[in-house]
Coordinates of C-alpha atoms in Angstrom, one line a residue:
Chain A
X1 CA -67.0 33.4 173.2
X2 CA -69.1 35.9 175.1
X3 CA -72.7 34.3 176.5
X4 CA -75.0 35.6 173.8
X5 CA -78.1 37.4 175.2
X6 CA -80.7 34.8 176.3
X7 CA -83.6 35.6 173.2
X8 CA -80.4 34.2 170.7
X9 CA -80.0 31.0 172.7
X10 CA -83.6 30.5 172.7
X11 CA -83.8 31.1 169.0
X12 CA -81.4 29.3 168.2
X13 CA -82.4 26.0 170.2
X14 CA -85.9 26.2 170.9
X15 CA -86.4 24.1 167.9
X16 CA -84.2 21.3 168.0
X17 CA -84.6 20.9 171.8
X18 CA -88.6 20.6 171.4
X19 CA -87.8 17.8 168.5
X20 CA -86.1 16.2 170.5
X21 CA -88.8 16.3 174.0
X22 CA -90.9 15.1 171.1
X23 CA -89.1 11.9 170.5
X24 CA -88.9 11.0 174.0
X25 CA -91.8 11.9 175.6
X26 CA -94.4 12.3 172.8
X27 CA -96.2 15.7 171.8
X28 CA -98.6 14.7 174.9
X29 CA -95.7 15.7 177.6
X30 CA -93.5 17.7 175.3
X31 CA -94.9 20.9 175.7
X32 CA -94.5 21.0 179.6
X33 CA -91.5 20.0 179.0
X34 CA -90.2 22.3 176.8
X35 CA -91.2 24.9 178.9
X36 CA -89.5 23.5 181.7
X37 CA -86.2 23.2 179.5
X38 CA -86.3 27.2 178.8
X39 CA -87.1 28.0 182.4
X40 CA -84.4 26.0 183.8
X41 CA -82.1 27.2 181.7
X42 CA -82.9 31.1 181.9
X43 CA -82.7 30.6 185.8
X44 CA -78.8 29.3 185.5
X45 CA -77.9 31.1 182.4
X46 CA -76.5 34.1 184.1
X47 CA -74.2 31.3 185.5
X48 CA -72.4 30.4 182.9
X49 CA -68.5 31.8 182.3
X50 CA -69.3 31.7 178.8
X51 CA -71.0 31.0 175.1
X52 CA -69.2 27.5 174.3
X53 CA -71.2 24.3 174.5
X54 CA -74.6 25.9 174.5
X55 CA -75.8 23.3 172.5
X56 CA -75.1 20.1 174.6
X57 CA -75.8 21.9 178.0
X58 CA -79.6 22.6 176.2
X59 CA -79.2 19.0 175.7
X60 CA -77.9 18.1 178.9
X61 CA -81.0 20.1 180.8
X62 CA -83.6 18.7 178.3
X63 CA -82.2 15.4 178.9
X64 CA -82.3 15.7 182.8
X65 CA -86.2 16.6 182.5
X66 CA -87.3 14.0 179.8
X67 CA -85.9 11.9 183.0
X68 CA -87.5 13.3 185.7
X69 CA -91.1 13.4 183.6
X70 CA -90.5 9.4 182.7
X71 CA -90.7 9.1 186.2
X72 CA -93.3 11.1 186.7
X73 CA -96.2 8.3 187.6
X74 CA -98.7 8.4 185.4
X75 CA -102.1 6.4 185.5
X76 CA -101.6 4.7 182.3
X77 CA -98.2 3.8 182.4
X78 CA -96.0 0.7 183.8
X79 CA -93.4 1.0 186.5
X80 CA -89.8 2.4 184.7
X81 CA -87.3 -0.6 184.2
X82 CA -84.3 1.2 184.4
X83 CA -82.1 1.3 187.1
X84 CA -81.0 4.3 186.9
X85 CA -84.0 5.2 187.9
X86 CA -84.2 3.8 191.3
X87 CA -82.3 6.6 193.7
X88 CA -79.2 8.5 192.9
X89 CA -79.5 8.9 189.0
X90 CA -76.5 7.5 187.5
X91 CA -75.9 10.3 185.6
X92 CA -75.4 13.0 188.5
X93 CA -72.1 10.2 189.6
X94 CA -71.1 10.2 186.0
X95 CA -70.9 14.6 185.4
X96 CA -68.6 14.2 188.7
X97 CA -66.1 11.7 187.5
X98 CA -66.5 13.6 184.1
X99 CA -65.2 16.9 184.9
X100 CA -61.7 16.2 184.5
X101 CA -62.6 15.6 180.8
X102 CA -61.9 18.2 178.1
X103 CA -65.4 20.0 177.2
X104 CA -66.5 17.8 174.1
X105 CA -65.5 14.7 175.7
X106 CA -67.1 15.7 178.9
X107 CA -70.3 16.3 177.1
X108 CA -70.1 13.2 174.8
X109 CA -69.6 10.6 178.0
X110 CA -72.0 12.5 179.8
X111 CA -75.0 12.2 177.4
X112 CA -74.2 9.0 176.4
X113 CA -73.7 7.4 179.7
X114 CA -75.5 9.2 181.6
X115 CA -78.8 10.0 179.8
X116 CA -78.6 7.2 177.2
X117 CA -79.3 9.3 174.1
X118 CA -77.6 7.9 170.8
X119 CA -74.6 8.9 169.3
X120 CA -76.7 11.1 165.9
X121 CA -79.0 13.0 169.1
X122 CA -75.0 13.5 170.9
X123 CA -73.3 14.5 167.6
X124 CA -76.6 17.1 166.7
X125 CA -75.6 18.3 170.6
X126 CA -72.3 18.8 169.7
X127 CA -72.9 20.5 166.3
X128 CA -70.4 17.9 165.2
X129 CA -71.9 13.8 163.8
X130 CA -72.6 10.3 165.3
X131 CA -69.0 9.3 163.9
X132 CA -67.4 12.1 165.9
X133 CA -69.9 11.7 168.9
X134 CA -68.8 8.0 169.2
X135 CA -65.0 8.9 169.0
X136 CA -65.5 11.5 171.6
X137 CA -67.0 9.3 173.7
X138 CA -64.7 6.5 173.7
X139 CA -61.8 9.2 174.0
X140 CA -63.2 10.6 177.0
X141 CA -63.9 6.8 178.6
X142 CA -60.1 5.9 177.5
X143 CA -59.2 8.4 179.5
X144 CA -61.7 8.1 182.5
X145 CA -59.8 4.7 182.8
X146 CA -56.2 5.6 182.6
X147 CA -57.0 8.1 185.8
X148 CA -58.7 5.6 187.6
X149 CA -55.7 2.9 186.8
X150 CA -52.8 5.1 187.4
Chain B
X1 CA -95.4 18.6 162.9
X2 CA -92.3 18.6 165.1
X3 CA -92.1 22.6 165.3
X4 CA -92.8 25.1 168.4
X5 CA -96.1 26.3 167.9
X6 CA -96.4 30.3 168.7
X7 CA -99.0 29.2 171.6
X8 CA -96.0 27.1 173.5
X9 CA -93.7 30.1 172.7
X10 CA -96.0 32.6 173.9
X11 CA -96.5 30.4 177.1
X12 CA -93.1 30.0 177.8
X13 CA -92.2 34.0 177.0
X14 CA -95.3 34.9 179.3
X15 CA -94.4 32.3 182.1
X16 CA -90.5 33.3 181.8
X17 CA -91.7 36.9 182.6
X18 CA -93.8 36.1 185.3
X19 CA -91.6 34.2 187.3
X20 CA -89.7 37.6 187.1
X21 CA -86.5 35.3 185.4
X22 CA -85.6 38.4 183.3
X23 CA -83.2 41.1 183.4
X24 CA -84.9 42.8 180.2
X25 CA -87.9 42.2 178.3
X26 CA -88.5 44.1 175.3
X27 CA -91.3 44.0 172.2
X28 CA -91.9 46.1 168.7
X29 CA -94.6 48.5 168.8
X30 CA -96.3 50.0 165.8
X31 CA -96.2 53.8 165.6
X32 CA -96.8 56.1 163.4
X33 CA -93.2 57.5 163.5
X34 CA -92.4 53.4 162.3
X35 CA -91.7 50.2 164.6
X36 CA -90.2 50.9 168.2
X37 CA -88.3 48.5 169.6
X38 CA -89.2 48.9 173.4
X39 CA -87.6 47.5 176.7
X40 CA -88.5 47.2 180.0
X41 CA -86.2 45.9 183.1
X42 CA -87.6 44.5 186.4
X43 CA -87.0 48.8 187.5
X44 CA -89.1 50.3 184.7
X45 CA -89.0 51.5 180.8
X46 CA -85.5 51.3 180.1
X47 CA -85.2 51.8 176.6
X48 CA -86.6 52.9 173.2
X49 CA -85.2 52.7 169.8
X50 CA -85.8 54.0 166.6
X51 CA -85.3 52.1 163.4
X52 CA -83.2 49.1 165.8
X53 CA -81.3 46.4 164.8
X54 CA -82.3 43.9 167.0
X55 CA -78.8 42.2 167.0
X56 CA -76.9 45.2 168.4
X57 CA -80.1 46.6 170.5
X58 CA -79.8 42.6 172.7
X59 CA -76.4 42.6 173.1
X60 CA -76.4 46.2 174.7
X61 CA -79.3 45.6 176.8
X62 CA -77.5 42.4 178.2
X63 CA -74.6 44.4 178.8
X64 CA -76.4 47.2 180.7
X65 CA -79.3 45.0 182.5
X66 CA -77.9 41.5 181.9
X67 CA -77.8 38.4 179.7
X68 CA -81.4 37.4 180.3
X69 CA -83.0 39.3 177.4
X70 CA -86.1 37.9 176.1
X71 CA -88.7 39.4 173.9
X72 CA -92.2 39.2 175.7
X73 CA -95.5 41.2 174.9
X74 CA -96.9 41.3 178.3
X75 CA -94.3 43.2 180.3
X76 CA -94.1 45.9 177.4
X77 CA -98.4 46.3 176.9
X78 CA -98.4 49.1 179.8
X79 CA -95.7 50.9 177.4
X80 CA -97.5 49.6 174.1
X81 CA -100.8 51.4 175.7
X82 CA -99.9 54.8 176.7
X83 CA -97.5 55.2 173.6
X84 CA -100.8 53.8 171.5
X85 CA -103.0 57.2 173.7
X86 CA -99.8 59.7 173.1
X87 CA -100.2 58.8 169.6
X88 CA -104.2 59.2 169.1
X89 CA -103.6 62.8 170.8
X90 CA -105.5 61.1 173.8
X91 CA -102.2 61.2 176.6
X92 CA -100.0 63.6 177.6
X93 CA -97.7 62.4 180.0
X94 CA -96.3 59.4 180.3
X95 CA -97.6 57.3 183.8
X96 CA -94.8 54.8 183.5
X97 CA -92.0 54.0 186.1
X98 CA -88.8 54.3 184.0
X99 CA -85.5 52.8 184.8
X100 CA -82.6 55.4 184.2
X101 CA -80.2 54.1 187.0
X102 CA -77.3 53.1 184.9
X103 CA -77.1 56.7 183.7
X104 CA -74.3 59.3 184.7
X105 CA -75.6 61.5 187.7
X106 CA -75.5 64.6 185.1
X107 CA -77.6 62.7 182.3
X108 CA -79.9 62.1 184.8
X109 CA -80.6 65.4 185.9
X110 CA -80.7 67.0 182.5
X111 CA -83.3 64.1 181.9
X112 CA -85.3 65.0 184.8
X113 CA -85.4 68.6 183.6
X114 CA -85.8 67.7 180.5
X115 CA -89.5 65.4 181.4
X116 CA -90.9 68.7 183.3
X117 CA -91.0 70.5 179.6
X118 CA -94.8 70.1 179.1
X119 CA -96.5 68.3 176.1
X120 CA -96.4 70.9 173.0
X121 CA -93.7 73.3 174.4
X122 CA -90.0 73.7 173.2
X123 CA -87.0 74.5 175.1
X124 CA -83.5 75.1 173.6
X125 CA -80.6 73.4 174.3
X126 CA -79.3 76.3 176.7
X127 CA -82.5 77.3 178.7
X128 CA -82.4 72.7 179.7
X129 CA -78.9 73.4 180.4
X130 CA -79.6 76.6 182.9
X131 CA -82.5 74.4 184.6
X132 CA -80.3 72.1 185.0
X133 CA -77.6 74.1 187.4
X134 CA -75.3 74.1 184.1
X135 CA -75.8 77.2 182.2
X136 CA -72.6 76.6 179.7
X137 CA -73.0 73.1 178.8
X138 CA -76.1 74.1 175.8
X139 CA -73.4 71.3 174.3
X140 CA -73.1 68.8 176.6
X141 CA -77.2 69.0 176.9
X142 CA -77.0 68.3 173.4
X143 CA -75.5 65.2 173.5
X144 CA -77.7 63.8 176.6
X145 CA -80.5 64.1 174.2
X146 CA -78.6 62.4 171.4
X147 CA -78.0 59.9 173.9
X148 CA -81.8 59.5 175.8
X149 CA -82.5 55.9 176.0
X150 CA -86.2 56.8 176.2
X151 CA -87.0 59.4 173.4
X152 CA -91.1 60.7 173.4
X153 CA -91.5 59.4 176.9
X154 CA -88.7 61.5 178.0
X155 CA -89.5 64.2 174.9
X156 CA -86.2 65.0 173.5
X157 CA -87.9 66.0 170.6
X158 CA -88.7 69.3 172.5
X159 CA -85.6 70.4 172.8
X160 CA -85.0 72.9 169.9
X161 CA -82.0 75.6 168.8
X162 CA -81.7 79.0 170.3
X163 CA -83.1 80.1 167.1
X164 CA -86.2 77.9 167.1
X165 CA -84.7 75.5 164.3
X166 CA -85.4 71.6 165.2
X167 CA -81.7 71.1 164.3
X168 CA -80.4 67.4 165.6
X169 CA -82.7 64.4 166.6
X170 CA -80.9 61.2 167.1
X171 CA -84.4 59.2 165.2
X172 CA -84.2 61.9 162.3
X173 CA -85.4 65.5 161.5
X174 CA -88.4 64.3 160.3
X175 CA -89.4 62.6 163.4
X176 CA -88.9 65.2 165.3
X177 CA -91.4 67.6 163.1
X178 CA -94.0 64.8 163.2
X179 CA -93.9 64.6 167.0
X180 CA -94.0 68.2 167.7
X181 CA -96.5 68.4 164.7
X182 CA -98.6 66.0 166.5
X183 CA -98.4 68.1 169.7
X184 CA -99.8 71.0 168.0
X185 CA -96.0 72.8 169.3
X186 CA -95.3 73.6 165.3
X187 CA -98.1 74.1 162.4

């Protein structure tokens, strides 16, 4: 599948991927956000080999800056508890190790592993469901394993 | 509301050209001869349509200028405003830098002959072809204009038959009459 011009992608996403800002950051921070999502991604679209798994790497960017904006300090908020947070994010590891991994699996261990969403936010990512978000998943780790044990 | 208010899309399609992230950015404008879809690249104008559909107008501009095509108003209101003044009678040449780079050497210079003919004039097919160094090709002229990825800026419309007759324009006779009406070049 050829990349589809960048207005399509956009069109397509914009949406879903603001939805989404909004449930983890709250309209407050959502809009930067967003905008910082779309930017990101127009500066490495011309990267890409090619139009498959749009959706989850939208996901995957908006992901990494819902992230980065958590740990943003902010006057009115408490320290972050997770430890991913502290230092090397766990997640940057995890896309390493994952790229072995077919493409769905990939996606599925790396969004839920590495940026915690839940398997209904993964499946909508994948244009697939939570069931088959949660198999992928698991597949992918199953496999993870066996190359680590053999 | 969970949706993407036009303000934040605005933002982002104004910030997205003003970090200069795009390879083409193109707008409608209203004219009188009907909706124009019009494109600019980092180089210049690059492109105006007639009666587009937008699917197949993106995917060639991201073949010829590259996948980042986003529709943005700002980089295409210096296009919007002289296009606005040719229309009202008020302009009659076009200021704007235009990006014809991608073009064969021979389009190019039938092109540049072909900007030279002055608002309300015609020229036939033949006569562009002897200013351009090509005094036999009244044919191959013919299908540079069919071809001009910048009609009324780069006036194609001007370009008439050697016996005065409009004949072809790639936006439709009736285009062409209204242009060249609105010059004052035909009563």
């Amino acid at each position: 599948m050829t990349l589809p011009p960048f207005e399509r992608f956009y069109e397509q996403y914009r949406e879903e991927i603001f939805g989404f800002l909004m449930r983890r950051l709250g309209s407050e921070r959502a809009e930067d956000a967003f905008q910082e999502t779309f930017l990101r991604a127009l500066r490495a679209y011309p990267k890409l080999q090619h139009g498959e798994h749009l959706r989850a790497w939208a996901y995957t960017i908006a992901s990494r800056i819902a992230i980065d904006e958590h740990r943003r300090p902010r006057a009115d908020a408490d320290l972050p508890e997770l430890a991913a947070l502290d230092g090397r994010p766990a997640f940057a590891q995890l896309e390493h190790l994952a790229d072995q991994l077919p493409p769905t699996e990939r996606a599925a261990v790396v969004l839920r592993y590495g940026y915690d969403l839940d398997y209904a936010e993964i499946g909508a990512a994948l244009g697939s469901n939570a069931t088959a978000a949660r198999q992928a998943a698991s597949a992918g780790i199953r496999r993870l394993r066996q190359k680590e044990l053999s | 509301m969970n949706a993407v208010s036009p303000e934040l899309d605005r933002r982002f399609r104004d910030a997205a050209a003003a970090e200069g992230l795009l390879d083409a950015a193109f707008d409608f404008v209203d004219s009188p001869v009907g909706p124009l879809l019009v494109a600019t690249s980092a180089r210049g104008l690059c492109r105006i349509s007639y009666d587009a559909d937008p699917e197949r107008e993106l995917e060639q501009l991201a073949r010829d200028f590259g996948v980042r095509v986003l529709r943005s108003a700002k980089p295409i209101d210096p296009a919007r405003r002289e296009l606005d003044e040719y229309f009202e009678g008020k302009r009659h040449t076009f200021d704007l830098p235009i990006d014809v780079a991608r073009l064969a050497d021979f389009n190019r210079r039938v092109l540049r002959e072909l900007a030279r003919v002055p608002y309300g004039e015609v020229v036939t097919y033949g006569e562009l072809a002897a200013r351009s160094a090509r005094p036999r090709a009244a044919r191959a002229v013919g299908t540079v204009m069919n071809r001009n990825p910048l009609p009324i800026v780069l006036p194609c419309h001007r370009v008439v038959g050697a016996n005065g007759k409009l004949v072809g324009y790639a936006g439709g006779l009736d285009r062409k009459e209204k242009l060249l009406r609105l010059e004052g070049a035909i009563l």
